[in-house]
Coordinates of C-alpha atoms and ligand atoms in Angstrom, one line a residue:
M1 CA 116.5 -161.9 39.7
P2 CA 113.8 -159.5 38.5
L3 CA 111.0 -161.4 36.9
R4 CA 111.3 -159.5 33.6
R5 CA 114.9 -160.7 33.2
L6 CA 113.9 -164.2 34.2
S7 CA 111.2 -164.1 31.5
R8 CA 113.8 -163.1 28.9
R9 CA 116.1 -165.9 30.0
L10 CA 113.3 -168.5 29.8
R11 CA 112.4 -167.2 26.4
C12 CA 116.0 -167.9 25.1
T13 CA 115.9 -171.4 26.7
R14 CA 112.7 -172.2 25.0
V15 CA 113.8 -170.9 21.7
A16 CA 116.8 -173.2 21.9
G17 CA 114.5 -176.0 23.0
C18 CA 112.4 -175.2 20.1
A19 CA 115.2 -175.8 17.6
A20 CA 116.0 -179.1 19.3
G21 CA 112.5 -180.6 19.4
P22 CA 109.1 -180.4 17.9
T23 CA 107.2 -179.5 21.0
H24 CA 107.7 -175.7 21.1
N25 CA 107.2 -174.1 17.8
A26 CA 106.6 -170.6 19.0
P27 CA 108.7 -168.6 21.5
V28 CA 105.8 -167.5 23.6
T29 CA 107.1 -167.4 27.1
T30 CA 106.0 -164.4 29.2
L31 CA 105.5 -165.6 32.7
L32 CA 102.3 -165.3 34.6
A33 CA 104.4 -164.0 37.5
T34 CA 105.6 -161.1 35.2
L35 CA 102.0 -160.2 34.5
I36 CA 101.1 -160.3 38.2
E37 CA 104.1 -158.1 39.0
A38 CA 103.0 -155.5 36.3
S39 CA 99.4 -155.7 37.5
A40 CA 100.5 -155.0 41.1
R41 CA 102.6 -152.1 40.0
A42 CA 99.7 -150.6 38.1
A43 CA 97.4 -151.1 41.1
A44 CA 99.8 -149.6 43.5
T45 CA 100.0 -146.2 41.9
R46 CA 97.3 -143.5 41.5
S47 CA 99.1 -142.0 38.6
R48 CA 97.5 -142.8 35.3
I49 CA 100.8 -142.4 33.5
A50 CA 102.6 -144.8 35.8
K51 CA 99.7 -147.3 35.4
R52 CA 100.0 -147.0 31.7
D53 CA 103.7 -147.4 31.7
A54 CA 103.5 -150.5 33.9
I55 CA 101.1 -152.2 31.5
A56 CA 102.8 -150.9 28.4
G57 CA 106.1 -152.4 29.7
L58 CA 104.5 -155.8 29.9
L59 CA 102.8 -155.5 26.5
R60 CA 106.2 -154.6 24.9
E61 CA 107.7 -157.6 26.5
A62 CA 105.0 -160.0 25.4
E63 CA 104.9 -161.9 22.1
P64 CA 102.0 -161.0 19.8
A65 CA 100.2 -164.3 20.7
E66 CA 100.4 -163.3 24.3
V67 CA 99.0 -159.7 24.1
G68 CA 95.4 -160.6 23.8
I69 CA 95.7 -162.9 26.9
A70 CA 97.6 -160.2 28.9
V71 CA 95.1 -157.5 28.1
A72 CA 92.1 -159.7 29.0
W73 CA 93.6 -160.9 32.3
L74 CA 94.7 -157.4 33.3
A75 CA 91.0 -156.3 32.8
G76 CA 90.1 -159.3 35.0
E77 CA 88.6 -161.5 32.3
T78 CA 89.6 -164.8 30.7
R79 CA 89.5 -165.0 26.9
Q80 CA 87.1 -167.9 27.3
G81 CA 84.5 -165.7 29.0
R82 CA 83.0 -167.0 32.2
I83 CA 84.5 -170.4 32.9
G84 CA 82.1 -171.4 35.6
V85 CA 84.3 -172.7 38.4
G86 CA 83.2 -172.1 42.0
Y87 CA 85.1 -170.5 44.8
A88 CA 84.9 -173.6 46.9
T89 CA 86.4 -175.8 44.2
L90 CA 89.3 -173.4 43.7
A91 CA 90.0 -173.0 47.5
A92 CA 90.3 -176.8 47.7
L93 CA 93.1 -176.8 45.1
R94 CA 95.4 -174.5 47.1
A95 CA 96.9 -177.2 49.4
A96 CA 100.2 -177.5 47.5
H97 CA 102.1 -174.9 45.5
A98 CA 105.3 -174.5 43.6
A99 CA 108.3 -172.6 45.0
E100 CA 109.4 -170.9 41.7
P101 CA 107.3 -169.3 39.0
T102 CA 107.4 -171.2 35.7
L103 CA 103.8 -170.9 34.4
T104 CA 103.6 -169.0 31.1
L105 CA 100.6 -167.0 29.9
V106 CA 100.1 -169.2 26.9
E107 CA 100.1 -172.4 29.0
V108 CA 97.6 -171.1 31.4
D109 CA 95.4 -169.8 28.7
A110 CA 95.6 -173.2 26.9
A111 CA 94.5 -174.9 30.2
F112 CA 91.5 -172.5 30.5
E113 CA 90.6 -173.3 26.9
R114 CA 90.7 -177.1 27.5
Y115 CA 88.7 -176.6 30.7
A116 CA 86.1 -174.5 28.9
S117 CA 85.8 -177.0 26.0
T118 CA 85.7 -180.1 28.2
A119 CA 82.0 -180.9 28.7
G120 CA 79.7 -183.8 28.8
K121 CA 79.9 -187.2 30.5
G122 CA 82.9 -187.8 32.7
S123 CA 84.1 -184.3 32.1
A124 CA 84.1 -183.4 35.8
A125 CA 87.0 -185.6 36.7
E126 CA 89.0 -184.4 33.6
R127 CA 88.2 -180.8 34.5
S128 CA 89.3 -181.1 38.1
S129 CA 92.5 -182.9 37.1
L130 CA 93.2 -180.0 34.6
L131 CA 92.8 -177.4 37.4
R132 CA 94.8 -179.5 39.9
G133 CA 97.7 -179.8 37.4
L134 CA 97.6 -176.0 36.9
F135 CA 97.5 -175.1 40.6
E136 CA 100.2 -177.6 41.6
R137 CA 102.5 -175.7 39.2
A138 CA 101.6 -172.3 40.5
T139 CA 103.3 -170.4 43.3
A140 CA 101.2 -169.1 46.2
S141 CA 100.8 -165.7 44.6
E142 CA 100.0 -167.1 41.2
Q143 CA 97.3 -169.3 42.8
D144 CA 95.9 -166.3 44.5
F145 CA 95.7 -164.5 41.1
L146 CA 94.2 -167.4 39.3
V147 CA 91.4 -167.8 41.9
R148 CA 90.6 -164.1 41.7
L149 CA 90.7 -164.2 37.9
L150 CA 88.4 -167.2 37.7
V151 CA 85.8 -166.0 40.2
G152 CA 85.7 -162.6 38.5
E153 CA 87.1 -160.6 41.4
L154 CA 89.6 -158.9 39.2
R155 CA 87.1 -157.7 36.6
Q156 CA 87.7 -154.0 36.2
G157 CA 86.2 -152.2 33.1
A158 CA 87.6 -149.0 34.6
L159 CA 91.1 -150.0 33.5
E160 CA 89.9 -149.9 29.9
G161 CA 91.0 -146.3 29.3
V162 CA 94.5 -147.0 30.8
M163 CA 94.7 -150.1 28.7
L164 CA 94.0 -148.3 25.5
D165 CA 96.7 -145.8 26.4
A166 CA 99.1 -148.6 27.2
I167 CA 98.4 -150.4 23.9
A168 CA 99.0 -147.2 22.0
A169 CA 102.2 -146.6 23.9
A170 CA 103.5 -150.1 23.4
S171 CA 102.6 -150.4 19.7
G172 CA 103.3 -146.8 18.6
V173 CA 99.9 -146.7 17.0
P174 CA 97.8 -143.5 17.5
L175 CA 95.4 -143.8 20.5
A176 CA 92.4 -142.9 18.3
D177 CA 93.0 -145.9 16.0
V178 CA 93.3 -148.2 19.0
R179 CA 90.1 -146.9 20.5
R180 CA 88.2 -147.2 17.2
A181 CA 89.3 -150.8 16.8
A182 CA 88.3 -151.6 20.4
M183 CA 84.9 -150.0 19.8
V184 CA 84.3 -151.8 16.5
T185 CA 85.4 -155.2 17.6
G186 CA 83.9 -154.7 21.1
S187 CA 87.1 -156.1 22.5
V188 CA 90.1 -154.2 23.9
A189 CA 92.1 -157.4 23.9
E190 CA 91.6 -157.9 20.2
A191 CA 92.5 -154.3 19.4
G192 CA 95.7 -154.8 21.5
R193 CA 96.6 -158.0 19.8
V194 CA 96.3 -156.5 16.3
A195 CA 97.9 -153.2 17.2
I196 CA 101.0 -154.9 18.5
A197 CA 101.2 -157.6 15.9
E198 CA 100.3 -155.6 12.8
G199 CA 100.4 -151.9 13.7
A200 CA 98.2 -149.2 12.2
A201 CA 97.9 -151.1 9.0
G202 CA 96.2 -154.0 10.8
L203 CA 93.9 -151.7 12.7
A204 CA 92.7 -150.1 9.5
R205 CA 90.5 -153.1 8.7
F206 CA 88.3 -152.2 11.7
A207 CA 86.3 -149.5 10.0
V208 CA 82.6 -149.4 11.0
A209 CA 81.0 -152.2 9.1
L210 CA 77.5 -153.3 8.5
H211 CA 76.3 -156.3 10.5
R212 CA 79.2 -155.9 12.9
P213 CA 77.6 -154.1 15.9
I214 CA 79.6 -151.3 17.7
Q215 CA 79.6 -150.4 21.3
P216 CA 76.7 -148.0 22.1
M217 CA 77.3 -144.5 23.3
L218 CA 76.1 -144.0 26.9
A219 CA 75.0 -140.9 28.9
Q220 CA 76.1 -139.0 32.0
P221 CA 73.5 -137.8 34.6
A222 CA 72.5 -134.2 34.9
D223 CA 70.8 -132.6 37.8
G224 CA 67.8 -131.3 35.9
V225 CA 66.9 -129.8 32.5
A226 CA 68.3 -126.4 33.4
D227 CA 71.6 -127.9 34.5
A228 CA 71.8 -129.9 31.2
L229 CA 71.1 -126.8 29.0
E230 CA 73.6 -124.7 31.0
R231 CA 76.2 -127.3 30.2
L232 CA 75.4 -127.8 26.5
G233 CA 73.8 -124.5 25.3
T234 CA 71.3 -125.1 22.5
A235 CA 70.7 -128.8 22.6
A236 CA 68.3 -131.6 21.5
V237 CA 65.9 -132.6 24.2
E238 CA 64.4 -136.1 23.6
W239 CA 62.1 -138.5 25.4
K240 CA 64.1 -140.9 27.5
V241 CA 62.2 -144.1 26.8
D242 CA 62.6 -146.8 29.4
G243 CA 63.0 -149.8 27.2
A244 CA 65.8 -151.8 25.7
R245 CA 68.6 -150.4 23.6
V246 CA 68.6 -151.6 20.0
Q247 CA 71.2 -151.1 17.2
A248 CA 69.8 -152.0 13.8
H249 CA 71.9 -152.8 10.7
K250 CA 70.3 -152.9 7.3
T251 CA 71.7 -153.8 3.9
G252 CA 68.7 -154.1 1.5
S253 CA 66.2 -156.5 3.0
E254 CA 68.9 -158.0 5.3
V255 CA 68.2 -156.5 8.8
R256 CA 69.9 -157.5 12.0
V257 CA 69.1 -156.1 15.4
Y258 CA 71.6 -156.1 18.3
T259 CA 71.2 -155.3 22.0
R260 CA 73.3 -153.0 24.2
N261 CA 75.6 -156.0 24.8
L262 CA 75.9 -156.6 21.0
N263 CA 73.9 -159.8 21.1
D264 CA 71.9 -160.5 17.9
V265 CA 68.2 -160.6 18.8
S266 CA 66.8 -160.2 15.3
E267 CA 64.6 -163.4 15.7
S268 CA 63.0 -162.0 18.8
V269 CA 61.9 -158.6 17.4
P270 CA 60.3 -159.3 14.0
E271 CA 58.3 -156.0 14.1
I272 CA 61.6 -154.0 14.2
V273 CA 63.0 -156.1 11.4
E274 CA 59.9 -155.6 9.2
A275 CA 59.8 -151.9 9.9
L276 CA 63.3 -151.5 8.6
Q277 CA 62.8 -153.8 5.6
A278 CA 60.0 -151.5 4.5
L279 CA 62.4 -148.5 4.3
P280 CA 63.8 -147.6 0.9
A281 CA 67.3 -146.9 2.2
D282 CA 69.9 -149.5 1.2
E283 CA 72.5 -149.3 3.9
L284 CA 71.7 -148.1 7.4
I285 CA 73.0 -148.4 11.0
L286 CA 70.5 -146.9 13.5
D287 CA 70.6 -146.6 17.2
G288 CA 67.4 -146.5 19.2
E289 CA 65.2 -147.8 22.1
A290 CA 62.5 -150.5 21.8
V291 CA 59.7 -150.6 24.3
A292 CA 56.5 -152.6 24.8
L293 CA 53.4 -150.4 24.7
A294 CA 50.2 -150.9 26.6
A295 CA 46.9 -150.7 24.8
G296 CA 46.5 -147.0 25.2
G297 CA 50.1 -146.4 23.9
A298 CA 51.7 -145.8 27.3
P299 CA 55.1 -147.5 27.7
Q300 CA 55.2 -150.7 29.8
P301 CA 57.8 -150.9 32.6
F302 CA 61.3 -152.0 31.6
Q303 CA 61.0 -155.5 33.1
V304 CA 57.9 -156.1 30.9
T305 CA 59.8 -155.0 27.7
M306 CA 62.6 -157.3 28.6
R307 CA 60.3 -160.3 28.4
R308 CA 60.4 -159.8 24.6
F309 CA 64.2 -159.9 24.4
G310 CA 66.3 -163.0 24.0
R311 CA 63.1 -164.9 23.4
K312 CA 63.3 -167.4 20.5
L313 CA 60.2 -169.5 21.1
D314 CA 56.7 -168.3 20.9
V315 CA 57.7 -165.1 19.3
A316 CA 54.5 -164.8 17.4
R317 CA 52.4 -165.2 20.6
M318 CA 54.6 -162.7 22.5
R319 CA 54.4 -160.3 19.6
A320 CA 50.6 -160.3 19.8
E321 CA 50.6 -160.0 23.6
L322 CA 53.4 -157.4 24.0
P323 CA 53.9 -155.6 20.7
L324 CA 57.1 -153.5 20.5
A325 CA 57.5 -150.0 19.3
V326 CA 60.9 -148.6 18.3
F327 CA 62.1 -145.1 18.7
F328 CA 65.3 -144.4 16.8
F329 CA 67.4 -141.5 18.0
D330 CA 70.7 -141.8 16.0
C331 CA 72.0 -142.7 12.6
L332 CA 75.6 -144.1 12.5
H333 CA 75.8 -145.0 8.9
A334 CA 73.7 -144.1 5.8
G335 CA 74.4 -145.1 2.2
D336 CA 78.1 -145.7 2.1
V337 CA 78.9 -142.9 4.6
S338 CA 80.0 -143.6 8.1
L339 CA 78.6 -140.9 10.4
I340 CA 80.0 -141.7 13.8
D341 CA 82.6 -138.9 13.5
R342 CA 80.0 -136.4 12.2
P343 CA 78.3 -133.9 14.5
A344 CA 75.0 -134.9 16.0
R345 CA 73.0 -132.4 14.0
E346 CA 74.1 -134.1 10.8
R347 CA 73.3 -137.5 12.1
F348 CA 69.8 -136.3 13.1
D349 CA 69.3 -135.0 9.5
A350 CA 70.4 -138.4 8.1
L351 CA 68.0 -140.1 10.5
A352 CA 65.1 -137.9 9.5
A353 CA 65.9 -138.5 5.8
A354 CA 65.9 -142.3 6.2
V355 CA 63.2 -143.0 8.7
P356 CA 59.6 -141.8 8.9
P357 CA 58.5 -139.7 12.0
P358 CA 56.7 -142.5 13.9
L359 CA 59.9 -144.4 14.2
V360 CA 62.0 -141.4 15.4
V361 CA 62.1 -140.3 19.0
P362 CA 60.2 -137.0 19.6
R363 CA 62.8 -134.2 20.0
L364 CA 62.9 -130.5 20.7
V365 CA 66.0 -128.4 19.8
T366 CA 66.1 -125.5 22.1
A367 CA 68.2 -123.3 24.4
D368 CA 65.1 -122.2 26.3
V369 CA 64.8 -123.7 29.8
G370 CA 61.1 -123.1 30.0
A371 CA 60.4 -124.9 26.7
A372 CA 62.7 -127.8 27.7
E373 CA 60.9 -128.1 31.2
D374 CA 57.5 -128.3 29.4
F375 CA 58.9 -131.0 27.1
Y376 CA 60.2 -132.9 30.1
A377 CA 56.9 -132.6 32.0
D378 CA 55.1 -133.9 28.9
A379 CA 57.5 -136.8 28.6
L380 CA 56.9 -137.8 32.2
A381 CA 53.1 -137.4 31.9
R382 CA 53.2 -139.8 28.9
G383 CA 55.0 -142.4 31.2
H384 CA 58.6 -141.9 30.0
E385 CA 61.5 -142.0 32.3
G386 CA 62.7 -138.4 31.7
V387 CA 64.6 -136.8 28.9
M388 CA 68.0 -137.0 27.2
V389 CA 69.7 -133.7 26.4
K390 CA 72.2 -133.9 23.6
A391 CA 74.9 -131.6 22.3
L392 CA 74.3 -130.7 18.7
D393 CA 78.0 -130.7 17.7
G394 CA 79.0 -133.9 19.5
R395 CA 80.5 -137.0 17.8
Y396 CA 79.1 -140.4 18.5
G397 CA 81.3 -141.6 21.4
A398 CA 80.9 -145.3 20.9
G399 CA 81.5 -147.3 24.1
S400 CA 81.9 -144.2 26.2
R401 CA 79.8 -142.2 28.7
G402 CA 80.0 -139.0 26.7
A403 CA 79.6 -135.5 28.1
G404 CA 77.5 -134.8 25.0
W405 CA 74.6 -137.0 26.2
L406 CA 73.0 -136.0 29.5
K407 CA 70.1 -137.9 31.1
V408 CA 67.5 -136.2 33.3
K409 CA 65.2 -138.4 35.3
R410 CA 62.6 -137.8 38.0
A411 CA 63.7 -140.3 40.5
H412 CA 67.2 -140.8 41.7
T413 CA 68.3 -144.2 40.6
L414 CA 71.6 -145.9 40.5
D415 CA 72.7 -149.2 39.0
L416 CA 74.6 -150.9 41.8
V417 CA 76.3 -154.2 42.2
V418 CA 75.2 -156.8 44.7
L419 CA 78.2 -157.6 46.9
A420 CA 76.5 -159.8 49.5
A421 CA 73.1 -160.7 50.9
E422 CA 71.8 -161.6 54.3
W423 CA 69.4 -164.5 55.1
G424 CA 66.0 -163.2 55.8
N425 CA 63.8 -163.5 58.9
G426 CA 60.1 -164.3 59.4
R427 CA 58.3 -164.7 56.1
R428 CA 61.7 -164.4 54.4
R429 CA 63.4 -167.1 56.4
G430 CA 65.3 -169.4 54.0
W431 CA 65.6 -166.7 51.3
L432 CA 68.4 -164.2 50.7
S433 CA 66.9 -160.8 51.4
N434 CA 68.9 -157.8 52.6
L435 CA 71.2 -156.8 49.8
H436 CA 74.6 -155.2 50.3
L437 CA 75.0 -152.6 47.5
G438 CA 78.2 -151.3 46.0
A439 CA 79.2 -148.6 43.5
R440 CA 82.1 -149.3 41.1
D441 CA 85.4 -147.7 42.1
P442 CA 87.1 -146.5 38.9
A443 CA 90.5 -147.3 40.5
G444 CA 89.3 -150.9 41.0
G445 CA 86.9 -152.7 43.4
W446 CA 83.6 -151.7 44.9
V447 CA 82.4 -149.1 47.5
M448 CA 79.5 -150.3 49.6
L449 CA 76.8 -147.6 49.9
G450 CA 74.1 -149.4 51.9
K451 CA 71.7 -152.2 52.2
T452 CA 68.1 -152.8 51.3
F453 CA 65.4 -155.5 51.5
K454 CA 62.7 -153.2 50.2
G455 CA 60.8 -153.2 46.9
M456 CA 61.1 -156.9 46.2
T457 CA 58.3 -159.3 45.3
D458 CA 58.4 -162.9 46.6
A459 CA 59.2 -164.1 43.1
L460 CA 62.2 -161.8 42.9
I461 CA 63.5 -162.9 46.3
E462 CA 63.3 -166.5 45.2
W463 CA 65.0 -165.7 41.9
Q464 CA 67.8 -163.7 43.6
T465 CA 68.4 -166.4 46.2
H466 CA 69.2 -168.9 43.4
E467 CA 71.3 -166.4 41.4
L468 CA 73.2 -165.2 44.5
L469 CA 74.0 -168.7 45.8
A470 CA 75.3 -169.6 42.4
R471 CA 77.8 -166.7 42.8
E472 CA 78.7 -167.4 46.4
S473 CA 82.3 -166.6 47.2
G474 CA 82.3 -167.0 51.0
R475 CA 80.2 -166.7 54.2
S476 CA 80.4 -164.8 57.4
G477 CA 77.6 -165.4 59.9
H478 CA 74.3 -164.7 58.2
V479 CA 75.9 -162.9 55.3
V480 CA 76.6 -164.7 52.0
H481 CA 79.3 -162.9 50.0
V482 CA 79.0 -163.1 46.2
R483 CA 81.0 -162.5 43.2
P484 CA 80.2 -158.9 42.1
E485 CA 78.3 -159.7 39.0
L486 CA 74.6 -158.8 39.4
V487 CA 73.5 -155.3 38.6
V488 CA 70.4 -154.0 40.4
E489 CA 68.6 -150.7 39.8
I490 CA 68.1 -148.9 43.1
A491 CA 65.8 -146.0 43.7
F492 CA 66.5 -143.8 46.7
N493 CA 65.5 -140.4 48.2
D494 CA 68.8 -138.9 48.9
L495 CA 72.4 -139.5 50.0
Q496 CA 73.6 -138.9 53.5
E497 CA 77.1 -138.6 54.9
S498 CA 78.0 -141.7 56.9
P499 CA 81.3 -142.5 58.6
Q500 CA 80.1 -146.2 58.8
Y501 CA 80.5 -146.8 55.0
P502 CA 83.8 -146.8 53.3
G503 CA 82.9 -144.0 50.8
G504 CA 81.6 -141.8 53.6
L505 CA 78.2 -141.8 51.9
A506 CA 75.0 -143.9 52.3
L507 CA 71.7 -144.2 50.5
R508 CA 68.6 -143.1 52.3
F509 CA 65.4 -145.1 51.7
A510 CA 66.9 -147.4 49.1
R511 CA 64.6 -149.7 47.4
V512 CA 65.0 -152.2 44.5
K513 CA 63.4 -151.2 41.2
G514 CA 64.6 -154.3 39.4
Y515 CA 67.6 -156.3 38.3
R516 CA 69.4 -155.2 35.1
P517 CA 70.3 -158.4 33.3
D518 CA 71.3 -156.3 30.3
K519 CA 74.2 -154.7 32.2
R520 CA 77.5 -156.1 33.2
A521 CA 79.1 -155.2 36.6
D522 CA 81.7 -153.0 34.9
E523 CA 78.8 -150.9 33.6
A524 CA 77.4 -150.2 37.0
D525 CA 77.4 -146.6 38.3
T526 CA 80.7 -145.4 39.8
I527 CA 81.4 -143.9 43.2
D528 CA 82.3 -140.7 41.3
T529 CA 78.8 -140.5 40.0
V530 CA 77.5 -140.9 43.5
R531 CA 79.8 -138.2 44.8
A532 CA 78.6 -135.8 42.1
L533 CA 75.0 -136.5 43.0
H534 CA 75.8 -135.8 46.6
A535 CA 77.6 -132.5 45.7
A536 CA 74.5 -131.5 43.6
Q537 CA 72.3 -132.3 46.5
L538 CA 74.3 -130.1 48.8
A539 CA 74.3 -127.3 46.3
R540 CA 70.5 -127.5 46.2
G541 CA 70.5 -127.3 50.0
S542 CA 68.6 -130.5 50.5
Ligands
ATP601 N1 66.4 -140.6 23.4 C1 67.3 -141.5 23.9 N2 68.6 -141.3 23.5 C2 69.6 -142.1 24.0 N3 69.4 -143.1 24.9 C3 68.1 -143.3 25.2 C4 67.0 -142.5 24.8 N4 65.9 -143.0 25.3 C5 66.2 -144.0 26.1 N5 67.5 -144.2 26.1 C6 68.2 -145.3 26.8 O1 69.0 -144.6 27.9 C7 70.3 -145.1 28.0 C8 71.2 -144.0 28.3 O2 71.4 -143.9 29.7 P1 72.7 -144.6 30.3 O3 73.8 -144.4 29.5 O4 72.8 -144.1 31.7 O5 72.3 -146.1 30.3 P2 71.6 -146.8 31.5 O6 72.5 -146.8 32.7 O7 70.9 -148.0 31.1 O8 70.5 -145.7 31.9 P3 69.4 -145.8 32.9 O9 69.8 -146.9 33.9 O10 69.4 -144.4 33.4 O11 68.2 -146.2 32.1 C9 70.6 -145.7 26.6 O12 71.4 -146.8 26.8 C10 69.2 -146.1 26.1 O13 69.0 -147.4 26.3

């Protein structure tokens, strides 16, 4: 019997059971097996429409209470965040399995919830019996799915676009409304739940709101200033400051500052809070970059700036040692007006009206390549990473890598994910050293691009050994495979064609610039970006 029909049948049985007894008071019965089947159908096709339809079919079938669970799992995440159960523990649970699928989404989610909230003395036994109970009731393919979900192997931010389409299709709500809700709540699962349960009227409550951070807009790479201006015409050219993204919300003297991942770091950055409190504007949402400056005013390296973030103790001492400067470059809300749908030039005007020049990033509006090149050279000479070139008529594409923001940097760098690491030799014996690096495949999974053990200090090697071992998912010979979670910034000279690597491309002279604790793996650079860089390299004849 097809699983979908089985799921309907179970639902009826449960509803009947519901009337008979007090134990089931909600008919929430989509089977885990149904979700696995839909997920497999979505993965098996390259057609975006077929992917959307596979997911939309499941969401239509699901009860409102199940939609948030289904969306989260299809994106490879649990609703409880990282549950922290190791691969070895899970592998040991796979001895016995059920013959028939009976597990429902709600039951499994409830088990995760209990697991995540069981802590403290004696919790280990309780946790392991919870998992054992769950695994004994799962079929072999369900066990396989659960393991991959729990160790993070299914995580695929790339599905987000398809998921939004599927939610729109399943709920009949316009795609733009679903996207807006996902961006404002920072959660596609939450947008899906509300769209399906309450429709467009429910989503209307997700207007941009003060003190509720929204996903920041991100940039695409350009192959130089000339390339960027050719693509955008007259554009704003700004310093690309290599610090930490900050989104500041102000209502009167109440100021909160959020990171790129929407964490509230207000306590760690009092100088930014004070600078905004001093402004006369009553309501503001600003987007910018904070950076620690050295005595002469040159920017400190990214890793140094990061020492100020997430720090709750000793803030006063750190502030004296490593004062932060902030450069705002966008204004998303001013007075009672939301500006995210307004063209960039209007947002720049609102920024200039609300914030004094020292707090605004230096910017040149031009179509002239020579003038833009001079501005770029000056930014580099001052120690900045490069420039951002921005379309003047672009909207603020929250949460997306918009074509209206192009970044131009001197060195080629990519943010890649560590897939595995090899035990070192000689001085590095006993430490994990040579990293296997992968780019994100938008269709799911990772494409290995090379290895490197260069550019790392002893302290970094020690740190990464601990972090990687904590993410171990298996071993082969001297290679430790890890869950693809850590993002590392890699500098390299160029890309070469290589039949040895799965994407046909390999990095030349790759070296580690530093880890990117502020980025999740689903924000790492994609293989498409790497291919575009390679194509640009070929076009330059290098
Ligand atoms: N003037 C600016 N306008 C926009 N973003 C800026 C600016 N200066 C610095 N930035 C930073 O650059 C980032 C945009 O580049 P991108 O979207 O590629 O993120 P990223 O991957 O962190 O960039 P990178 O790794 O190249 O620093 C922003 O998130 C922001 O932190």
